[in-house]
Tab-separated table of C-alpha atoms in Angstrom:
chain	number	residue	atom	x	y	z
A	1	UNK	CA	-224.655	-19.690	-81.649
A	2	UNK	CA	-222.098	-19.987	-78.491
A	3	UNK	CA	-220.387	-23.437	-78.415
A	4	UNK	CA	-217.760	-25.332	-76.512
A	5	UNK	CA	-214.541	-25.396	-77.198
A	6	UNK	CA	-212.043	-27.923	-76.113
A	7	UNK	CA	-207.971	-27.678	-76.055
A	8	UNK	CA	-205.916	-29.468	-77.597
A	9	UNK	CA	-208.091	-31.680	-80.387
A	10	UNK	CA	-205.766	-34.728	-79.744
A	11	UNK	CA	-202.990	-35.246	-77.513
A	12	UNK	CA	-200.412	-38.081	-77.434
A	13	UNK	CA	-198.507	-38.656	-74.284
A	14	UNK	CA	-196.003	-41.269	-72.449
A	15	UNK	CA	-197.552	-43.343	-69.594
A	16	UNK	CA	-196.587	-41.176	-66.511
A	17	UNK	CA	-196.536	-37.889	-68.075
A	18	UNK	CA	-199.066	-35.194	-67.116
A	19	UNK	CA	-201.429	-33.984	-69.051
A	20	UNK	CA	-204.131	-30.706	-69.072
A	21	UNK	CA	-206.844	-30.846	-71.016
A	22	UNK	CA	-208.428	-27.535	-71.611
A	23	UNK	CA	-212.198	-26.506	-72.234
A	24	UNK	CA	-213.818	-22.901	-72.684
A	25	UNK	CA	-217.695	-23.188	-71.649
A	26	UNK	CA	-220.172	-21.169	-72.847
A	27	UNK	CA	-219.719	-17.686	-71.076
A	28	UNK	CA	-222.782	-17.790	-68.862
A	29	UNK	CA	-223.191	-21.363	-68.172
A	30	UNK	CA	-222.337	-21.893	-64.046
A	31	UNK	CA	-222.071	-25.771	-63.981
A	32	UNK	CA	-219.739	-28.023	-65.464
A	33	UNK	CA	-218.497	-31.332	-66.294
A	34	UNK	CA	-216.305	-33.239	-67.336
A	35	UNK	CA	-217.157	-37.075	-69.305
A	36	UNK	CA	-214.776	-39.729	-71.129
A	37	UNK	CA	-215.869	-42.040	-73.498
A	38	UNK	CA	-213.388	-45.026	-74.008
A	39	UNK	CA	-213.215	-46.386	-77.402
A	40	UNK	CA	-216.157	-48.201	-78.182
A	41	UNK	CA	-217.905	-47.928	-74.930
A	42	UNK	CA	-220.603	-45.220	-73.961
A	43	UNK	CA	-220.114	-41.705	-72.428
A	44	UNK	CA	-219.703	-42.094	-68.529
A	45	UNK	CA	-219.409	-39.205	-65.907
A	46	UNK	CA	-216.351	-38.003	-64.256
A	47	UNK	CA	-216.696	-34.914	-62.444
A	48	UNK	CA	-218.908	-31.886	-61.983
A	49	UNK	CA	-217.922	-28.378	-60.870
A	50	UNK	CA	-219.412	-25.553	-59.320
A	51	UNK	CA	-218.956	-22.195	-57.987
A	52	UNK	CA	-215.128	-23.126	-57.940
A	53	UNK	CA	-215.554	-27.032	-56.167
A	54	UNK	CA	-216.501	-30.123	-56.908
A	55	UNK	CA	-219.749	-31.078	-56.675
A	56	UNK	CA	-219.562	-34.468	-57.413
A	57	UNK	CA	-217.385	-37.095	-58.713
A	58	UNK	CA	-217.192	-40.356	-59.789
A	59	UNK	CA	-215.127	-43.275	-58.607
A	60	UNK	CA	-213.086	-42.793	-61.924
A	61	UNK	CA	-211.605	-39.573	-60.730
A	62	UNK	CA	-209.198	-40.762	-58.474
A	63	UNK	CA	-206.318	-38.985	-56.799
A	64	UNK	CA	-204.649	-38.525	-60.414
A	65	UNK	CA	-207.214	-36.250	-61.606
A	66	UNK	CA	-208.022	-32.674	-60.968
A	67	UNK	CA	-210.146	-29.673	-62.011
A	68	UNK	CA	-210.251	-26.061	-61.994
A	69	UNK	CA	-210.796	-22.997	-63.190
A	70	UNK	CA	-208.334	-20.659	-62.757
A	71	UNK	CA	-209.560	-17.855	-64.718
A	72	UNK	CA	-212.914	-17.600	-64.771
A	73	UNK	CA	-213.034	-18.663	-68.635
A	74	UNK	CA	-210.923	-21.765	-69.072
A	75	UNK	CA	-211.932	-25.367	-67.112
A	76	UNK	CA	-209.416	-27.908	-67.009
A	77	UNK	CA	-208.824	-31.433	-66.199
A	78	UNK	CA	-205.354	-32.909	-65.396
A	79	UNK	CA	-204.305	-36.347	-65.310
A	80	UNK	CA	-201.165	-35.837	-63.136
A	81	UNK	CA	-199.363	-39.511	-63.824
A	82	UNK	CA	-201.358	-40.841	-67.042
A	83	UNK	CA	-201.842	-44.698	-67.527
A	84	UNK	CA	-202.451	-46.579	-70.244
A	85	UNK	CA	-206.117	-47.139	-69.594
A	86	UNK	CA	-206.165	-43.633	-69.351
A	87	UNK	CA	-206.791	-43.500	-73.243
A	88	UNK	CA	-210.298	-41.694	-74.567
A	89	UNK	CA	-212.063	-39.343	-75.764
A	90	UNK	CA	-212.822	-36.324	-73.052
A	91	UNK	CA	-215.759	-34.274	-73.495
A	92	UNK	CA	-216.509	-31.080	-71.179
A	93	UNK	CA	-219.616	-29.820	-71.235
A	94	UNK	CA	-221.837	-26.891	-69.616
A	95	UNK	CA	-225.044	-26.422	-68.135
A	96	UNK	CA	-226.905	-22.765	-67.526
A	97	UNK	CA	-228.732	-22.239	-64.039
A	98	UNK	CA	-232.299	-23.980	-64.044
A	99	UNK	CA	-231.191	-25.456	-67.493
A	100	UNK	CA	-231.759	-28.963	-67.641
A	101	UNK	CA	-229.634	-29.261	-71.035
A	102	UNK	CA	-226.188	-29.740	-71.108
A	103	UNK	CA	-223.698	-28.452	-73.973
A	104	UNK	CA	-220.886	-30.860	-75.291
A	105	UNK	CA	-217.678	-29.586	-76.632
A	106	UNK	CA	-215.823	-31.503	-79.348
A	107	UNK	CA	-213.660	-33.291	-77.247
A	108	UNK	CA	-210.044	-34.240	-76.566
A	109	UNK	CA	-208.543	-37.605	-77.837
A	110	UNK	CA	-205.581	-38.491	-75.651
A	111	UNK	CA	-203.771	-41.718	-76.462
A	112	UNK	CA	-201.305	-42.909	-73.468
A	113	UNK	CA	-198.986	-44.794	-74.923
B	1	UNK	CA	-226.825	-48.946	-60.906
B	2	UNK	CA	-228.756	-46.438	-62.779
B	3	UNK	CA	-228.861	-47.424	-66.392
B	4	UNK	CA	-230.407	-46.256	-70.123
B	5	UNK	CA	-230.954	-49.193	-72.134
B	6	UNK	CA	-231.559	-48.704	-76.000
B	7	UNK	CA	-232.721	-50.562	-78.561
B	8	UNK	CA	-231.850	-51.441	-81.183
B	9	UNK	CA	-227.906	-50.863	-80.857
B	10	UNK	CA	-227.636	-51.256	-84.728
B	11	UNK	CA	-230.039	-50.768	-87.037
B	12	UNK	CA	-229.780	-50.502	-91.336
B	13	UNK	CA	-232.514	-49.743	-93.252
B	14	UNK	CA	-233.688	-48.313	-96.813
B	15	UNK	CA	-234.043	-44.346	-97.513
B	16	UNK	CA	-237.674	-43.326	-97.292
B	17	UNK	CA	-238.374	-46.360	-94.482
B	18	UNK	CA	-239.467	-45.214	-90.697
B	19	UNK	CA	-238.019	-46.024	-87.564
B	20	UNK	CA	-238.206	-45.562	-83.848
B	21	UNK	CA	-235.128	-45.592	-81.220
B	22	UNK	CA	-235.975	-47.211	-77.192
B	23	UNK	CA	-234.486	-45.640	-74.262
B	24	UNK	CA	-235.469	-46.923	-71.605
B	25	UNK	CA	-234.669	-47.045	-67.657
B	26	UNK	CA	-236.010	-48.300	-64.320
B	27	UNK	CA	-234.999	-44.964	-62.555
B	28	UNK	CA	-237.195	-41.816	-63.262
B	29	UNK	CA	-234.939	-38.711	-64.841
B	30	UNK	CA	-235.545	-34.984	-64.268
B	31	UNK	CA	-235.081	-34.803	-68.119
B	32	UNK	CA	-234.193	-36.540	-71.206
B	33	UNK	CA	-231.460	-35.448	-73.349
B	34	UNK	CA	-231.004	-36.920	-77.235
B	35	UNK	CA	-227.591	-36.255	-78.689
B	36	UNK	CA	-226.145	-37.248	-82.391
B	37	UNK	CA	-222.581	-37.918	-82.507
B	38	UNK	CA	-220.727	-38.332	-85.522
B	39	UNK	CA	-217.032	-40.973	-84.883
B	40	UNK	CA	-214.515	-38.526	-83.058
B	41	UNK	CA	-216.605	-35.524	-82.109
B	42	UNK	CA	-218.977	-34.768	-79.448
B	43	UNK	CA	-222.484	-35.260	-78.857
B	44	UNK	CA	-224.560	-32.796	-80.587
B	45	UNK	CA	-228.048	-31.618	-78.891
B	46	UNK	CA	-230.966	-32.957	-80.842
B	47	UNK	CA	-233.497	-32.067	-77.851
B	48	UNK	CA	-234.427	-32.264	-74.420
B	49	UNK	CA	-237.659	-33.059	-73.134
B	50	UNK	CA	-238.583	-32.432	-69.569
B	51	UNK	CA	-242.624	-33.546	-68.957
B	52	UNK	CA	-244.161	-36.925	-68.702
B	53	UNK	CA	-245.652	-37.586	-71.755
B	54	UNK	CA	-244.149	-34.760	-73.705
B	55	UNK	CA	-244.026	-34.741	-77.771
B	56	UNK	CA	-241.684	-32.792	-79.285
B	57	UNK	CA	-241.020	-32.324	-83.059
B	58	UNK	CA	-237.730	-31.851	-84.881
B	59	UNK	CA	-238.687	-31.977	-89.084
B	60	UNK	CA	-238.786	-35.471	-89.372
B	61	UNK	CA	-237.852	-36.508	-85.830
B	62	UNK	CA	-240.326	-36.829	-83.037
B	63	UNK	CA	-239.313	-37.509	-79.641
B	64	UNK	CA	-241.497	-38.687	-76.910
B	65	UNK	CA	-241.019	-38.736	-72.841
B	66	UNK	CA	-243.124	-41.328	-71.220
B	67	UNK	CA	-245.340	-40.213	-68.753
B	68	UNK	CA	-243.864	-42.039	-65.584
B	69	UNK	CA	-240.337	-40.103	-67.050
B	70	UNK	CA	-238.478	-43.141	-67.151
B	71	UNK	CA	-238.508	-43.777	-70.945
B	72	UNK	CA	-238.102	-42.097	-74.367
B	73	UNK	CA	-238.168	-42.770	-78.288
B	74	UNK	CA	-237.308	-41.067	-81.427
B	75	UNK	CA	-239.728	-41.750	-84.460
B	76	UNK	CA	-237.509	-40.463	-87.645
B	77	UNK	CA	-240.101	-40.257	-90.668
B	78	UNK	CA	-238.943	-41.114	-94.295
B	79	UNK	CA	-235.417	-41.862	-93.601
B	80	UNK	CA	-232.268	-40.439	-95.391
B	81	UNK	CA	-228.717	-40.961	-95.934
B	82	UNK	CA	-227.881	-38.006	-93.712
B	83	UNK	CA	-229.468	-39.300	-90.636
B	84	UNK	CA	-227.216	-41.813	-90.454
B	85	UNK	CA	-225.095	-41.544	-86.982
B	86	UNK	CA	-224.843	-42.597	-83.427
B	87	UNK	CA	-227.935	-41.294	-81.322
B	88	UNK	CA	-227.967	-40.902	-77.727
B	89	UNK	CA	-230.115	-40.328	-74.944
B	90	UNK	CA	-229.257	-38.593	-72.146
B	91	UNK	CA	-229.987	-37.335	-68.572
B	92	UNK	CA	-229.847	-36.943	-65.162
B	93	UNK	CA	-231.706	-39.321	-62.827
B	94	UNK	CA	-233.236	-38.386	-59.913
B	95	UNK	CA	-231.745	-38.559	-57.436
B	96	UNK	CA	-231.844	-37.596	-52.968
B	97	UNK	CA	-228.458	-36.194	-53.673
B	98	UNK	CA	-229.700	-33.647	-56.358
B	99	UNK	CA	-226.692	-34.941	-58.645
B	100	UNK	CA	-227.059	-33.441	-62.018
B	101	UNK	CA	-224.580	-35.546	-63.907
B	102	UNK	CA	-225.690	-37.287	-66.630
B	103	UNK	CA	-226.404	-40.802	-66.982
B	104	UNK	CA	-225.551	-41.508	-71.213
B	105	UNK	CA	-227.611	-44.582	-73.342
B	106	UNK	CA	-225.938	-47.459	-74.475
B	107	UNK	CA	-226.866	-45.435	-77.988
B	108	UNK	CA	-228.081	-46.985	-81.384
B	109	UNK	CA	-226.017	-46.980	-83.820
B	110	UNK	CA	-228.137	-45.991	-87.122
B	111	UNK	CA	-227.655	-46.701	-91.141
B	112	UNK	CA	-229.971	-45.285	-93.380
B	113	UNK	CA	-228.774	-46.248	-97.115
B	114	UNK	CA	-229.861	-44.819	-100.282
């Protein structure tokens, strides 16, 4: 059965550094997402993406963040200047057209030190 | 502020006992979504339901969608060990905007020992 994958599994950085997270969606899945889920809290929204923009986005995705998909396979999120609070779990997921289910990868722990 | 409230957050109880998991919202949703998620992975797809009033069955797990949509439970029959985990519900309100992002449950944190 297809899954997500996500890229790297955990990823340690310095406050300030940039970081990419990286997520392959199932192949013919059209929308996607990206969601953090801070330690302890529940899974909240931060962008979705579709035919190659934005759709929408939450008031978490500020200016630092960023997504695309440059290849037609791999979605990404970058944090350009990361900040402590910056810390959690990242989850893409997927959705197909006229799906109403969306697919979770694994997820990405980054810890900003 | 759309919201999914569950209940209970924690719950313990004896193998072979039965249970049943609240999520529940003032806002209507297109569909609901329930995930399991085990500590530092993602959620896992248990089942969506899409029509008020909808019963679906999973082996021991029945999920229900109320009829006004704005509600959901999950009845697990005869408890085990291995349905211990974090259970969420899911979905995406609707919404004049046509948003599809999803809107996750405070989730219930289940212990089923033997």
């Amino acid at each position: 059965e297809p899954e997500v994958t996500q890229t790297p599994s955990h990823q340690v950085t310095q406050m300030g550094q940039e970081v990419i997270l990286r997520c392959v969606p199932i192949s013919n899945h059209l929308y996607f997402y990206w969601y953090r889920q801070i330690l302890g809290q529940k899974v909240e929204f931060l962008v979705s993406f579709y035919n190659n923009e934005i759709s929408e986005k939450s008031e978490i995705f500020d200016d630092q963040f960023s997504v695309e998909r440059p290849d037609g396979s791999n979605f990404t999120l970058k944090i350009r200047s990361t900040k402590l609070e910056d810390s959690a779990m990242y989850f893409c997921a997927g959705q197909g057209v006229g799906q109403e289910t969306q697919y979770f990868g694994p997820g990405t722990r980054l810890l900003v030190l | 502020t759309q919201l999914l409230e569950q209940s209970p957050q924690f719950l313990s109880i004896q193998e072979g006992e039965n249970l049943t998991v609240y999520c529940n919202s003032s806002s209507v949703f297109s569909s609901l979504q329930w995930y399991r998620q085990e500590p530092g992975e993602g959620p896992v797809l248990l089942v969506t339901v899409v029509t008020g009033g909808e019963v679906k069955k999973l082996k021991r797990l029945t999920f229900q969608f109320g009829d006004a949509r704005k509600d959901s439970s999950l009845h697990i029959t005869a408890a085990q060990p291995g349905d211990t985990g974090l259970y969420l519900c899911a979905g995406p309100p609707i919404t004049t905007s046509g948003t599809y992002k999803y809107i996750f449950g405070t989730g219930t944190r289940l212990k089923v020992l033997a």
